[in-house]
Coordinates of C-alpha atoms in Angstrom, one line a residue:
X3 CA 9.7 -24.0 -11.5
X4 CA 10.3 -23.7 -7.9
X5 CA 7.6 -24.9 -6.3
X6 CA 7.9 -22.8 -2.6
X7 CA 8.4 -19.9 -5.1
X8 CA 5.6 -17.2 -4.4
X9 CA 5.9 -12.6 -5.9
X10 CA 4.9 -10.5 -3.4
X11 CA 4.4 -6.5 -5.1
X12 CA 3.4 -3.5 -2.8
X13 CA 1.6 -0.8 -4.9
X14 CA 1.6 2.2 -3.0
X15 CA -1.0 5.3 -3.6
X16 CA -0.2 8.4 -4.6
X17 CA -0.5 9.8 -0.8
X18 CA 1.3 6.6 0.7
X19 CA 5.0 6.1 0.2
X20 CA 8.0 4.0 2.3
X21 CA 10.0 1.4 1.4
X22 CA 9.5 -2.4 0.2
X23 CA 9.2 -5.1 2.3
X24 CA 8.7 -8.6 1.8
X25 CA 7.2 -8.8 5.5
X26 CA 3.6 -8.3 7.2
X27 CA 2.5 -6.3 10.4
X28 CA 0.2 -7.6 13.2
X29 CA -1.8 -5.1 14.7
X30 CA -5.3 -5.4 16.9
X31 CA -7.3 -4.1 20.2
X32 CA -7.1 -5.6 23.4
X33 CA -10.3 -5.4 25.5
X34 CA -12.6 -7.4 28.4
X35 CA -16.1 -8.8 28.6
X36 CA -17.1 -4.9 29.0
X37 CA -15.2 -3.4 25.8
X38 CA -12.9 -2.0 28.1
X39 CA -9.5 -1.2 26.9
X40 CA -6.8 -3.5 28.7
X41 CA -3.8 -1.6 29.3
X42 CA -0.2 -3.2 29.7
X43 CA -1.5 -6.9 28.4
X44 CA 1.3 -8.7 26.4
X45 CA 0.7 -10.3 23.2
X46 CA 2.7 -12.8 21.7
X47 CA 2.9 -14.3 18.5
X48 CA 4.4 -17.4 17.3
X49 CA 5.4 -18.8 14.5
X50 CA 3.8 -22.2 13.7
X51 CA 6.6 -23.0 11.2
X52 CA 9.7 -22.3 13.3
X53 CA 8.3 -22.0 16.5
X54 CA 10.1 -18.2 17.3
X55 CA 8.0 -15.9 19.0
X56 CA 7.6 -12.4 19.8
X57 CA 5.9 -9.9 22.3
X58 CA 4.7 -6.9 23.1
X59 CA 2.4 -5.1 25.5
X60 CA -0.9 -3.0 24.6
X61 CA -0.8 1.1 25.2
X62 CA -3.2 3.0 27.1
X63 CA -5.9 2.5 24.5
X64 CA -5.2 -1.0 24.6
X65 CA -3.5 -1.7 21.1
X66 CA -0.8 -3.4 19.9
X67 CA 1.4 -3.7 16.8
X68 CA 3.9 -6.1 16.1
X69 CA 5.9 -5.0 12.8
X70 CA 8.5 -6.8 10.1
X71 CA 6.4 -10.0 10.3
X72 CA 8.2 -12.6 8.0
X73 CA 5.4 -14.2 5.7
X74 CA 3.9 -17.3 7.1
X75 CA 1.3 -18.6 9.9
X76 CA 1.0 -17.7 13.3
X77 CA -0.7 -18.1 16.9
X78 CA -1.4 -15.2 18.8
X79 CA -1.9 -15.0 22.0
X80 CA -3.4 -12.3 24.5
X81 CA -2.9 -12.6 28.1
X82 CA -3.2 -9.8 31.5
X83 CA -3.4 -10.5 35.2
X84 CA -6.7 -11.7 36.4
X85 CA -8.3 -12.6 32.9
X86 CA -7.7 -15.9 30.9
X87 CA -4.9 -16.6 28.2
X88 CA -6.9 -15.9 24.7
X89 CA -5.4 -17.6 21.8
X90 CA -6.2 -17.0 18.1
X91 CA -4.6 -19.6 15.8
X92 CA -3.9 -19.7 12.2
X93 CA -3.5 -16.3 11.3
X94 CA -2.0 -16.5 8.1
X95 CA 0.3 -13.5 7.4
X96 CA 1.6 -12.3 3.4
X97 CA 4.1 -10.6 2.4
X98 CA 2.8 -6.5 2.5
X99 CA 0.1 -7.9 4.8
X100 CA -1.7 -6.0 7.9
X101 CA -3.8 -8.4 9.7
X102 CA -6.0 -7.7 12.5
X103 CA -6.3 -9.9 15.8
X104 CA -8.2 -8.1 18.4
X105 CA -8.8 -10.0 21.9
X106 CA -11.5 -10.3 24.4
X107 CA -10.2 -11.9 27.2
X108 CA -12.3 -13.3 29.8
X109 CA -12.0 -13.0 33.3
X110 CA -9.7 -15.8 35.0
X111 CA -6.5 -17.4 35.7
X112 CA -3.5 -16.5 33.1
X113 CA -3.4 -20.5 33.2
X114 CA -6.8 -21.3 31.8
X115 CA -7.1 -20.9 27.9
X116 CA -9.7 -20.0 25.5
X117 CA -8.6 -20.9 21.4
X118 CA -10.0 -19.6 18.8
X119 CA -9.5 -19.9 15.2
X120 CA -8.4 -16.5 13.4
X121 CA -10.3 -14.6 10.7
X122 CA -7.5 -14.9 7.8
X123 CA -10.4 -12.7 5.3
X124 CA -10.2 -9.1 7.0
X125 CA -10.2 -5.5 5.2
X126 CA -7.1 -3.6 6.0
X127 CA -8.4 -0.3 7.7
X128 CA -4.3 0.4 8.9
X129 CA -3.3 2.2 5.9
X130 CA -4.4 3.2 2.3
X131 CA -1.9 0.5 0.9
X132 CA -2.9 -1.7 -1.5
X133 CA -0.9 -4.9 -2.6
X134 CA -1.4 -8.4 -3.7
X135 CA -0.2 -12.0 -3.1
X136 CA -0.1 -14.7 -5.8
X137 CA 0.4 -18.0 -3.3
X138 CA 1.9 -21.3 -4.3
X139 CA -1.5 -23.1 -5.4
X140 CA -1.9 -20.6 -7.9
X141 CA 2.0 -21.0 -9.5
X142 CA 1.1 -24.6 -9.5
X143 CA -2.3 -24.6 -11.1
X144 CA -2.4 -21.8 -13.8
X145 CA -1.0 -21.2 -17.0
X146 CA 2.4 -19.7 -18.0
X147 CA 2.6 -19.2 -21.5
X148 CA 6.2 -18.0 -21.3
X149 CA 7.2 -20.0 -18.4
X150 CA 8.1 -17.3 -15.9
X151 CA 6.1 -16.9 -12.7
X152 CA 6.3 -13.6 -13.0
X153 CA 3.7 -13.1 -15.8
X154 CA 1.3 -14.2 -13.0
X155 CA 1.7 -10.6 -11.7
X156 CA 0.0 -9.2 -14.1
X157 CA -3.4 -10.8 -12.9
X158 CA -3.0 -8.3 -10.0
X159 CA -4.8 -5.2 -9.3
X160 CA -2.8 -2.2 -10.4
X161 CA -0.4 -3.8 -12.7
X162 CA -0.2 -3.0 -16.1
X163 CA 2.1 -4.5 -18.8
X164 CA 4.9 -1.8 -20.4
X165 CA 7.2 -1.5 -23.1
X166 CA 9.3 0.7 -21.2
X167 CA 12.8 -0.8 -20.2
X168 CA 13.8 -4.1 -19.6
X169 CA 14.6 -4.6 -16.1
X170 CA 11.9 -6.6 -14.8
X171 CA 13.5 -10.2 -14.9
X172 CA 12.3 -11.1 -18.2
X173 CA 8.8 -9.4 -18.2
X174 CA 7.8 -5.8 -18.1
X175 CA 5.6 -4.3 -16.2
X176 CA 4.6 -1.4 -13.6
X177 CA 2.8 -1.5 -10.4
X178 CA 0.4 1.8 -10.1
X179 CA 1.7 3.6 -12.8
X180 CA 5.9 3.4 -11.5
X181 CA 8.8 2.8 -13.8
X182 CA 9.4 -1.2 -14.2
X183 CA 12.9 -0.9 -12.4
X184 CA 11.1 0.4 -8.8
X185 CA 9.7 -3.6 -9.1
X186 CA 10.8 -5.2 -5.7
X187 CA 12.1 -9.2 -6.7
X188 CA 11.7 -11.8 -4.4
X189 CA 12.3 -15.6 -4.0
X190 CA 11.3 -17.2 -1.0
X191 CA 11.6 -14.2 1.1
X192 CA 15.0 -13.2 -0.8
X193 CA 16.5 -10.6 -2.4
X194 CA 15.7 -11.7 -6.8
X195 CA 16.8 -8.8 -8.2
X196 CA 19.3 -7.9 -11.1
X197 CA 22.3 -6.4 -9.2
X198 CA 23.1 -4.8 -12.7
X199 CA 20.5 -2.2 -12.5
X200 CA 21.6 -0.2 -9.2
X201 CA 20.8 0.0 -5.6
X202 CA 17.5 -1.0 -4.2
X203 CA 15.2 0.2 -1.6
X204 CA 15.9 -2.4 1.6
X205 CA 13.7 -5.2 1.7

């Protein structure tokens, strides 16, 4: 068993559709000591792993959202003329994800910095999506009566086991009530689906 190997299934509502993805989104609320929106601050994130960043600049209200996130753990950093470079590290981003890192910054030189560690346990009030991540410490530590990792998914909210089919890599099942060939496959971020059983939504 791989073990960097880690299933990442989107169940989507009955009011919520799109497409599956094996990547997160970044979103949050950039503001001063005052609660004041800060227009036009950039936000960048960085990957801890590879070290590639990204950035983008908050709207009128002050938001920001930073989309197709690859799974893994970031910095994020806030930063506007006059006010100090905020940085929250460690935020830790699944597959399906929508994590939340809002700013205060301080007022200040861009050169000064203020770090904080980010809240990696936050509710996700984006969108009515619910989904669920089964990480590498649990592949490692519990058990697989048939051997497939896959069984794991079934310890997931939403997923049921089914009789229905057979193209589910070896173990049936449905996420919210779907047919067992809308299942989404991946291995370390990669396409693990049977090409035998037609296209696929893009991942």
């Amino acid at each position: 068993m791989h073990s960097f190997f880690a299933i990442f299934l989107l169940f989507l509502g009955i009011a919520v559709a799109g497409a599956q993805t094996s990547n997160g989104t970044v979103t949050g609320v950039v503001t001063d000591g005052a609660g004041r929106a800060v227009v036009g601050a950039t936000v960048t994130l960085t990957s801890v792993d590879t070290g590639g960043a990204r950035s983008t600049t908050t709207n009128s209200e002050g938001a920001y959202r930073i989309e197709a996130v690859a799974p893994g753990t970031y910095n994020v950093s806030g930063s506007a003329a006059g006010f100090q470079t905020t940085v929250n590290k460690g935020l830790v981003v699944f597959g399906t994800d929508t994590k939340t890192s809002d700013f205060e910054l301080k007022v200040g030189q861009a050169s000064e910095q203020v770090e904080v560690t980010a809240d990696n346990v936050s509710l996700n009030t984006d969108n009515a999506q619910i989904d669920g991540t089964i990480t590498e410490k649990e592949i490692n530590s519990l058990p697989i009566g048939s051997l497939s990792p896959y069984e794991l998914a079934l310890t997931l909210p939403g997923i049921t086991s089914t009789t229905q089919g057979g193209f589910s890599n070896g173990v049936n099942f449905n996420v919210g009530g779907g047919r067992p060939r809308a299942n989404n496959f991946l291995l370390e971020g990669q396409d693990n689906n049977d090409a035998g059983i037609g296209p696929r939504l893009p991942a």
